[in-house]
Coordinates of C-alpha atoms in Angstrom, one line a residue:
X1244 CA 91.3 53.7 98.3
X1245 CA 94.2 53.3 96.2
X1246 CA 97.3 53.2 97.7
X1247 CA 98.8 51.3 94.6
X1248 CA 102.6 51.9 94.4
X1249 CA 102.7 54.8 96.3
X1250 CA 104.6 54.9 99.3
X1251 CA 102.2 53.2 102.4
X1252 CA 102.7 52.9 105.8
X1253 CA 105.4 51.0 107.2
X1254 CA 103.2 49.2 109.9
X1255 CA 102.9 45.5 110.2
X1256 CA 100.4 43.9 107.9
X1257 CA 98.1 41.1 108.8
X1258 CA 99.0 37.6 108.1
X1259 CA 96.7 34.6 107.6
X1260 CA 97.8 31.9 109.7
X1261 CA 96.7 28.7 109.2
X1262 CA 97.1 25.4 111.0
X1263 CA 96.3 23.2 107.6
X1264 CA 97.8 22.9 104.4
X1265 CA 96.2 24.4 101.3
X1266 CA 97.1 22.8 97.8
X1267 CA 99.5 24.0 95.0
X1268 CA 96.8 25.4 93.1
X1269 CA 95.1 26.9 95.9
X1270 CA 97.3 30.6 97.3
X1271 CA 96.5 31.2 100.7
X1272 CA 94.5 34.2 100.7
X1273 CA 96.1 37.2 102.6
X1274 CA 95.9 40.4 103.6
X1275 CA 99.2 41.6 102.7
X1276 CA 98.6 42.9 99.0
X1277 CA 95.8 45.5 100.4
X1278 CA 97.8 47.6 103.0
X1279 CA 95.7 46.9 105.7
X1280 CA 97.1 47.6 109.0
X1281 CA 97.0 44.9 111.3
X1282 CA 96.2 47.6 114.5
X1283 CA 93.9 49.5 112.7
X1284 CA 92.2 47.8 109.4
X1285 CA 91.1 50.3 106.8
X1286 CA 92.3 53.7 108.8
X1287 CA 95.0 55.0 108.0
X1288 CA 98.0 54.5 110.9
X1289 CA 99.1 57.8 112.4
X1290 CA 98.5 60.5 109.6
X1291 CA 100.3 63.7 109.3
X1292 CA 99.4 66.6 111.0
X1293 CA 101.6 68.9 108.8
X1294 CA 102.7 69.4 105.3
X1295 CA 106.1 70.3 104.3
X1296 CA 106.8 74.3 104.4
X1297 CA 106.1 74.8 101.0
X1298 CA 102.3 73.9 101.4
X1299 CA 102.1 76.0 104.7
X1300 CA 98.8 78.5 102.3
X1301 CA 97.0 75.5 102.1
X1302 CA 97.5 74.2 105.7
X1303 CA 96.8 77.8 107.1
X1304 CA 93.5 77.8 105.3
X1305 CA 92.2 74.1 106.0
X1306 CA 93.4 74.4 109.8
X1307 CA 91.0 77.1 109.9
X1308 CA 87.8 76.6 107.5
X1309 CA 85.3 76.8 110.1
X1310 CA 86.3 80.8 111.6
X1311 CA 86.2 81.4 107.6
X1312 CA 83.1 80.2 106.9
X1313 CA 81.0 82.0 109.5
X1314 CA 82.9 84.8 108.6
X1315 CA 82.3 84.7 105.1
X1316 CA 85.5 84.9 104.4
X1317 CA 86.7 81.5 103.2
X1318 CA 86.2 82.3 99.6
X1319 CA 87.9 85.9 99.3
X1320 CA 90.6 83.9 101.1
X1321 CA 91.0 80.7 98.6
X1322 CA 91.3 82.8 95.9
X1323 CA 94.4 84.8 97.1
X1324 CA 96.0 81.6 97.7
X1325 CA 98.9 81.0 95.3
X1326 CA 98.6 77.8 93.2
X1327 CA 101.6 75.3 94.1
X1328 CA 103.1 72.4 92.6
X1329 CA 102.2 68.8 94.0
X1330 CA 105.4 66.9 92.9
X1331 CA 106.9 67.9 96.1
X1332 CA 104.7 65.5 98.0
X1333 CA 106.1 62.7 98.6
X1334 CA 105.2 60.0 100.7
X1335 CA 101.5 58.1 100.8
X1336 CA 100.7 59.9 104.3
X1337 CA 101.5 63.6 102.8
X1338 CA 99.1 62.9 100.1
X1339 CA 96.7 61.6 102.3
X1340 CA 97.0 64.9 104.1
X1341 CA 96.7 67.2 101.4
X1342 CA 93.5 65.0 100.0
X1343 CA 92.1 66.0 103.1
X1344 CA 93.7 70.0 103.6
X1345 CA 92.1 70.5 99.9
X1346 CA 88.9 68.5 100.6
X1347 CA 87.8 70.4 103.7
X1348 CA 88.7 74.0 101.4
X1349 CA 86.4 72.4 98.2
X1350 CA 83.2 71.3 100.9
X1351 CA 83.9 75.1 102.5
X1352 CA 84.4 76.8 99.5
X1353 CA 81.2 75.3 97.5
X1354 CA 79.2 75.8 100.5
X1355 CA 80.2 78.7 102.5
X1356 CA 76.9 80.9 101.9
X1357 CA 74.4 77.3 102.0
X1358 CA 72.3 76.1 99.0
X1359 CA 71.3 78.8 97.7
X1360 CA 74.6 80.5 96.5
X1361 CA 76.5 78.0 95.2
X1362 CA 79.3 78.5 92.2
X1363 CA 79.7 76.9 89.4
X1364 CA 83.6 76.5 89.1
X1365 CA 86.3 76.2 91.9
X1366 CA 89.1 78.4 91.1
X1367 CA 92.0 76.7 89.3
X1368 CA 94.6 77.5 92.4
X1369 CA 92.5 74.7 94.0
X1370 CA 90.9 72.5 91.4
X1371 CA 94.6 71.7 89.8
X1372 CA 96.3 70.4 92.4
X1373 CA 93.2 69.3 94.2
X1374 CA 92.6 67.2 91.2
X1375 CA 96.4 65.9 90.9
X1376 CA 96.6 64.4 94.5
X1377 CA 93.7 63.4 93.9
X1378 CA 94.8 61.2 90.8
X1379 CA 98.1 60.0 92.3
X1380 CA 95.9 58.3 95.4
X1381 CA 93.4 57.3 93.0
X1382 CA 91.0 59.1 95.2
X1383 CA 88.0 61.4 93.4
X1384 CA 88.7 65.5 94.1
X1385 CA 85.4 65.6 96.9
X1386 CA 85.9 65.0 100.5
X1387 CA 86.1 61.2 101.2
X1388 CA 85.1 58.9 103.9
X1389 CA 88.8 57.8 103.5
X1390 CA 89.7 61.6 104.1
X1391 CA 87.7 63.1 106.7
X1392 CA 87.2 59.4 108.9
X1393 CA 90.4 57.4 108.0
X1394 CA 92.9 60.1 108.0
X1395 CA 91.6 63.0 110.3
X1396 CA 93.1 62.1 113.6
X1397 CA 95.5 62.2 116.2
X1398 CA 95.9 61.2 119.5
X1399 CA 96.6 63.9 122.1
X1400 CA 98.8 61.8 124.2
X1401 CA 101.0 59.8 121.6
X1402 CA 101.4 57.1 124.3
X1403 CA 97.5 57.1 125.7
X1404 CA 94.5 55.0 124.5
X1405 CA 92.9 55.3 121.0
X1406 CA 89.4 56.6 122.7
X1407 CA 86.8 59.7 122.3
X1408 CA 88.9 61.6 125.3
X1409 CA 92.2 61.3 123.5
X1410 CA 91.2 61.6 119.8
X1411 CA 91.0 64.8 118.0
X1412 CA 90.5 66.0 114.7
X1413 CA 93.6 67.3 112.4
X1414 CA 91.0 69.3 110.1
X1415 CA 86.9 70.3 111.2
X1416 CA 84.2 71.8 109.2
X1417 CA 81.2 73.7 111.4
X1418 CA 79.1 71.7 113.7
X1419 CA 81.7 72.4 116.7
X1420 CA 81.4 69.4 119.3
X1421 CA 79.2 67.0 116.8
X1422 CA 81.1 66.8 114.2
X1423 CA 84.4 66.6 116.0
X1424 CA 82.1 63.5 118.2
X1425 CA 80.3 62.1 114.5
X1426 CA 83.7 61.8 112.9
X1427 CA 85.5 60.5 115.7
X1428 CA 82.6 58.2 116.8
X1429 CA 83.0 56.7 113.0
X1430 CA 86.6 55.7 113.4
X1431 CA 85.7 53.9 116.3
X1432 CA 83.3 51.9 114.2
X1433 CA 86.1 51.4 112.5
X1434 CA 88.4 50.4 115.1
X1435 CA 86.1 48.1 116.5
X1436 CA 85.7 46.3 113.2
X1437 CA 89.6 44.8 113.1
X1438 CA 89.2 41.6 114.6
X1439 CA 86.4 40.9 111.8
X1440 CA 89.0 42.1 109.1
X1441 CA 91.8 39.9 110.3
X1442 CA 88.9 37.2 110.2
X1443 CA 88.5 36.9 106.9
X1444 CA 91.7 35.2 105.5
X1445 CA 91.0 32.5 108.0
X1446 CA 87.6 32.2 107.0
X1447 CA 88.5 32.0 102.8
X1448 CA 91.3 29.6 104.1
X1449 CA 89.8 27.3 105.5
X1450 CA 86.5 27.5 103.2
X1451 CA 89.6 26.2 100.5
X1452 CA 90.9 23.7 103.0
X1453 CA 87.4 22.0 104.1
X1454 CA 88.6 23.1 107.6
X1455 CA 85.1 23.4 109.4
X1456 CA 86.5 23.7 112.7
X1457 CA 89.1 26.7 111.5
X1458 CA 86.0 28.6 109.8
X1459 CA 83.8 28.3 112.8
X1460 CA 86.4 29.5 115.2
X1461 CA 87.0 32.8 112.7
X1462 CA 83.3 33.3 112.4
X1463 CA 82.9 33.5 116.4
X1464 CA 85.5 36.7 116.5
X1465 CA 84.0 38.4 113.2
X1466 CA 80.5 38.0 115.1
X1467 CA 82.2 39.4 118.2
X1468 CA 83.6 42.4 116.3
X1469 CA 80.4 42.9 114.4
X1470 CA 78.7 43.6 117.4
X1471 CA 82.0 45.7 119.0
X1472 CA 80.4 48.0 115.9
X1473 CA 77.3 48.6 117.1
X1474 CA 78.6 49.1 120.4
X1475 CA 80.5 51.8 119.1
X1476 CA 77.7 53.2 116.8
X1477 CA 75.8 53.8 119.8
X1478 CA 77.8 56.4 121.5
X1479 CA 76.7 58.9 118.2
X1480 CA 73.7 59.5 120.6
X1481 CA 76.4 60.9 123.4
X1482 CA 78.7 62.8 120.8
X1483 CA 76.5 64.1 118.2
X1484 CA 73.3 66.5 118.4
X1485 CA 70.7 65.8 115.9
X1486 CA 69.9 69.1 115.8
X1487 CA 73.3 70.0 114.8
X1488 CA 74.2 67.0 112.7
X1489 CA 71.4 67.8 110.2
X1490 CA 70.9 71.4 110.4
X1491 CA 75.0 72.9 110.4
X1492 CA 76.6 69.7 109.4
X1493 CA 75.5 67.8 106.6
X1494 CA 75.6 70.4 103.9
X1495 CA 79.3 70.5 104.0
X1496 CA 79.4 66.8 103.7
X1497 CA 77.1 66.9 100.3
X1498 CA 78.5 66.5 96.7
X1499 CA 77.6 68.1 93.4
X1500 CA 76.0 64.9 91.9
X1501 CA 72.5 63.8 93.2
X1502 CA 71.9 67.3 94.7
X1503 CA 69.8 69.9 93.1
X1504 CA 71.6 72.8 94.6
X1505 CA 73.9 71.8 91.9
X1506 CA 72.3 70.0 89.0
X1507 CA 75.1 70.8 87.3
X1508 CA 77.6 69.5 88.8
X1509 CA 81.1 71.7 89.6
X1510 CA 83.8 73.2 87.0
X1511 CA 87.5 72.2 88.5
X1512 CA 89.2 75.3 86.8
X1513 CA 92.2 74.4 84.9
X1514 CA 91.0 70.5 84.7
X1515 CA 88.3 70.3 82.3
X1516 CA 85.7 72.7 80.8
X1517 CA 83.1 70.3 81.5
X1518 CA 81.2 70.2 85.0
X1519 CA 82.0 66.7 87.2
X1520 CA 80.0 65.1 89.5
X1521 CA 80.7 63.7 92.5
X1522 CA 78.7 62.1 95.5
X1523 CA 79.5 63.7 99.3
X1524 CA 80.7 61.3 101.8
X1525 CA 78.6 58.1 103.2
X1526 CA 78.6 55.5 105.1
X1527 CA 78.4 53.5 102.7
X1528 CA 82.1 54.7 101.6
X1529 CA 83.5 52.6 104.2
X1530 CA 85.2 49.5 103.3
X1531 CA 83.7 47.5 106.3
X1532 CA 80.2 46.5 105.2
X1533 CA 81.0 45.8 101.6
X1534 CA 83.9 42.9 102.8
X1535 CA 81.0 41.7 105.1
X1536 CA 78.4 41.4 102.6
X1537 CA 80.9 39.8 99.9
X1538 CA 82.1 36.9 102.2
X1539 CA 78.3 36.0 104.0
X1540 CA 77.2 35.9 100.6
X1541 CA 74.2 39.3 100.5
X1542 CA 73.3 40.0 97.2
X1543 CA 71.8 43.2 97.0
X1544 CA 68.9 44.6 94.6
X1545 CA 69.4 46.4 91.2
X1546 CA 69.4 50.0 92.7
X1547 CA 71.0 49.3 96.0
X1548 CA 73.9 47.5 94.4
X1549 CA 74.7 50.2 91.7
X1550 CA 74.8 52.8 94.1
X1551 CA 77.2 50.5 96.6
X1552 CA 79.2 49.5 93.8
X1553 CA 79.9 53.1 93.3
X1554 CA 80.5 53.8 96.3
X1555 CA 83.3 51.7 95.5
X1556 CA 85.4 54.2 93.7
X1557 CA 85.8 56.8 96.3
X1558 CA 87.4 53.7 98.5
X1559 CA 91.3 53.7 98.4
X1560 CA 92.1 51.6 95.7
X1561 CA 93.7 48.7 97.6
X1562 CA 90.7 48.4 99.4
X1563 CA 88.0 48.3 96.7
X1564 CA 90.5 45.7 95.4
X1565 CA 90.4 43.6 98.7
X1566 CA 86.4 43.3 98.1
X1567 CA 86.4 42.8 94.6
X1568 CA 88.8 39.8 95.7
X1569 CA 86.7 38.4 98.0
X1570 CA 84.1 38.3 96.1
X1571 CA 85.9 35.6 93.9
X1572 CA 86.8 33.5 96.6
X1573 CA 84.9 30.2 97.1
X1574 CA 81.4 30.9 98.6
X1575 CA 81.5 30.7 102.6
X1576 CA 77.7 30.1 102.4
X1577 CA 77.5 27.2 100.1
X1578 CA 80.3 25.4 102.5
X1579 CA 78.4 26.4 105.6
X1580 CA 75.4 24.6 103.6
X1581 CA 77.7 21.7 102.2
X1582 CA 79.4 20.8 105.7
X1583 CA 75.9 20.5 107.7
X1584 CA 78.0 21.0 110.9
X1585 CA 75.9 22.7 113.8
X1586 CA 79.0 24.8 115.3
X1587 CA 79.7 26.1 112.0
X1588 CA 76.2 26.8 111.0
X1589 CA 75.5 28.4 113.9
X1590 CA 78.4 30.6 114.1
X1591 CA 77.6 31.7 110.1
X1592 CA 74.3 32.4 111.2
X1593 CA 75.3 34.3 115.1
X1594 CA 77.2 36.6 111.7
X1595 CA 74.3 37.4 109.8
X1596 CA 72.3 38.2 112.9
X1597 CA 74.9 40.6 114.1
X1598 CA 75.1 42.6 110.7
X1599 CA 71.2 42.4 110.6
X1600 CA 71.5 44.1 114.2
X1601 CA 74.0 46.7 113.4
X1602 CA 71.9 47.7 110.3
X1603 CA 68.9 48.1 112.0
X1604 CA 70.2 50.3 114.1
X1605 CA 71.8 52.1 111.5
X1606 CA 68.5 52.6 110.5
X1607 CA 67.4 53.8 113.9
X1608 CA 70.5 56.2 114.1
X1609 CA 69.3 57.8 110.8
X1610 CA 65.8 58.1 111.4
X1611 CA 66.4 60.0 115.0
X1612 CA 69.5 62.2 113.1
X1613 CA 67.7 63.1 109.8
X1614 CA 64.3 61.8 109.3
X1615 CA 62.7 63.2 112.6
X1616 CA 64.7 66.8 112.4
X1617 CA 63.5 66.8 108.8
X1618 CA 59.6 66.6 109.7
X1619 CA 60.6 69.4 112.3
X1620 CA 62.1 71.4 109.5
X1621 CA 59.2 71.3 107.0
X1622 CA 56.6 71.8 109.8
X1623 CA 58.9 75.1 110.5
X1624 CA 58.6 76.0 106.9
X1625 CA 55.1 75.4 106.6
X1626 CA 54.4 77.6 109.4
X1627 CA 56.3 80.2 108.5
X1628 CA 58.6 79.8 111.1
X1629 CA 62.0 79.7 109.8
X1630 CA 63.8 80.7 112.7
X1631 CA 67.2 81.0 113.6
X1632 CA 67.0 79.8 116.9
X1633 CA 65.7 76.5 115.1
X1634 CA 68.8 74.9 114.0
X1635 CA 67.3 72.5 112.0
X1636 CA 65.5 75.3 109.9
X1637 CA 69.1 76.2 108.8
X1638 CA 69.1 72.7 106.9
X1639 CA 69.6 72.8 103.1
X1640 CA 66.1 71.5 101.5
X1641 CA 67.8 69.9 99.0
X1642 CA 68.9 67.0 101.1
X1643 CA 65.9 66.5 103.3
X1644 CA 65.5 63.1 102.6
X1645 CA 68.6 62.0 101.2
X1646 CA 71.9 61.1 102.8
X1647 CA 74.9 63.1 101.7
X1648 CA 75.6 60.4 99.0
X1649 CA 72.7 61.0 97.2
X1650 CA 70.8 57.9 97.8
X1651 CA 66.8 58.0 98.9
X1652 CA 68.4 57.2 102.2
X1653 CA 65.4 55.2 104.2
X1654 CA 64.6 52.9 101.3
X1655 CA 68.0 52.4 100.0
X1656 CA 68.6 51.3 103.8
X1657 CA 65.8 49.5 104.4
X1658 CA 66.4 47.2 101.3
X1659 CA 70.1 46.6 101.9
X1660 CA 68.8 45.6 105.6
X1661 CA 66.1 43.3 103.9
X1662 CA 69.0 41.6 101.5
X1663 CA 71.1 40.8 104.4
X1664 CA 67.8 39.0 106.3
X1665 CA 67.9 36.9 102.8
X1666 CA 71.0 35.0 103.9
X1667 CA 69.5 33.4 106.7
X1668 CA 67.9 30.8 104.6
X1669 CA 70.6 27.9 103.7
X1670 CA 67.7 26.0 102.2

């Protein structure tokens, strides 16, 4: 989101490479600037896994959220926790970790007894420093896709593959196998989206250069990654229960803003007097689709776009930057429709096809994880039926058709599908 001048990772950063020349007016664009690792993209390289000894009450909590919810016991136990200074973080990847320690506590904390027994204020010895890490990264205080996605793993064998058998999670909310298999599924979305990220400087590049032949070659691998996504998308239905995702899960991924559990938003003790709101975590969080959209040239409707463009601000800084920067970049779909060269235009249009693919089934994924549970839910309630053995009676009504951002989830999908159908035509 906004790794600024904070310390980042020292991992090699992807280079444009070019074989023409671009003018003296005319930088190459690069990814350089935006911290963007050229093994893994947007997630961050090998977080943390612990804090320096000083933090140990926050890590002792966070490491074990879960057994404290379903004890009830989270709460009691946050607000014995003594209230520590933040200065003594240091590098990026200790922020990043305790963004994510004090995230998973907030979502617990809030949560812990479901919708119905909310609070109003989260106590001050984890709104203050929740709310200073939070400003040094640039980050909002409210678990992140950049926090519980990016920066929640580790390999079990340092030296093995980066695959569901050797990932694990550094910090888990309830949901037990799905969550651990919806979270790490995600950053293999992520993973498989790379080669389209390393893509676009040669794309921009040669858009500046006239270089047809350079373009078309790029757009061929960011068509191939594109549909390395939905590849990976698809093993949600192996990992995740629907069941589970929408009746155990989601609630701890749901913000105070959009929700009306919480009209009100959430008091962060010791910050403000004021309530804030803030959106849960979402998909559409990730940096991935919005680079997409702003290099094939998809221009989303009124509603659709505010809401994306605020998803914006719970990216890492860097990387909103990277697709506010593309988006003033010379239009790769008026030099596709300029050049008239059959390669190229087909290879632009082998793109848009791919994204239209991966966000239909998107839309599939959602409607078999949260639209069909929720007709099962309200057809429980109807009936009286609100049983325990039924895990998707346990769902917060609140959210029943809403994703955990807060967007009408269907339609807003639906339309942001329909916009990226609108680039076909180079008329």
């Amino acid at each position: 989101m906004f790794m600024g001048h904070i310390g980042v990772p020292t991992k090699k950063l992807v280079k444009a490479s070019m074989d023409t020349t671009i003018t003296d007016t005319q930088k190459p664009f690069s990814l350089d600037p935006y911290h963007v690792s050229e093994e893994f993209g947007f997630i961050l390289p090998a977080p943390l896994a612990e804090l320096p000894p000083y933090y140990q009450p926050w890590m002792d909590i966070a490491q074990h959220v879960t057994e404290l919810i379903y004890s009830h016991m989270l709460r009691s136990h946050i607000l014995k926790m003594p209230l520590l200074n933040t200065q003594l973080l240091e590098s990026h990847r200790e922020l990043r970790l305790a963004h994510l320690a004090l995230g998973v506590m907030t979502m617990g904390y809030v949560w812990q007894e479901g919708e119905d027994d909310t609070v109003k204020m989260l106590p001050r010895n984890l709104a203050i420093p929740y709310c200073e890490v939070s400003q040094r990264l640039g980050l909002p205080p409210i678990l992140t896709h950049a926090d519980a996605i990016l920066a929640n793993w580790r390999k079990r064998d340092p030296q093995g593959l980066f695959d569901m058998e050797n990932l694990e999670l550094l910090v888990t909310l309830p949901g037990g196998d799905s969550v651990r298999g919806f979270f790490m599924v995600t950053l293999l979305v992520e993973l498989a989206a790379v080669p389209a990220i390393k893509s676009i400087p040669l794309v921009i590049n040669g858009v500046q250069c006239g270089d047809a032949e350079t373009v078309t070659r790029a757009l061929e691998e960011f068509s191939q990654a594109i549909q390395g996504m939905t590849d990976a998308l698809k093993l949600m239905h192996v990992y995740v229960k629907p069941e589970v995702f929408y009746g155990i899960m989601r609630i701890y991924l749901s913000g105070w803003k959009d929700n009306s559990s919480m009209p009100a938003g959430l008091v962060y003790e010791g910050v403000q007097a004021e309530p804030m709101e803030y959106s849960g975590g979402s998909a559409a969080q990730s940096s991935l689709l919005h680079c997409f959209d702003e290099l094939l040239g998809v221009k989303h409707e009124a509603m659709s776009g505010a809401f994306l463009t605020r998803m914006r601000n719970y990216m890492p800084p860097s990387h909103k930057r990277l697709i506010q920067d593309i988006s003033l970049q010379p239009s790769l779909r008026g030099f596709v429709q300029q050049q008239a060269c059959e390669p190229l235009t087909a290879a632009f249009q082998l793109c848009v096809t791919k994204l239209l693919a991966l966000r239909n089934y998107h839309i599939n994924v959602v409607s078999l994880f949260i639209i069909v549970p929720a007709a099962r839910a309200r057809q429980l309630r109807n009936q009286g039926n609100i049983s325990q053995e039924e895990t998707v009676s346990r769902a917060p009504r609140a959210l029943e058709e809403k994703g955990t951002g807060g967007s009408d989830i269907m339609s807003f999908l639906k339309t942001v599908r329909d916009r990226t159908r609108d680039v076909f035509n180079l008329k």
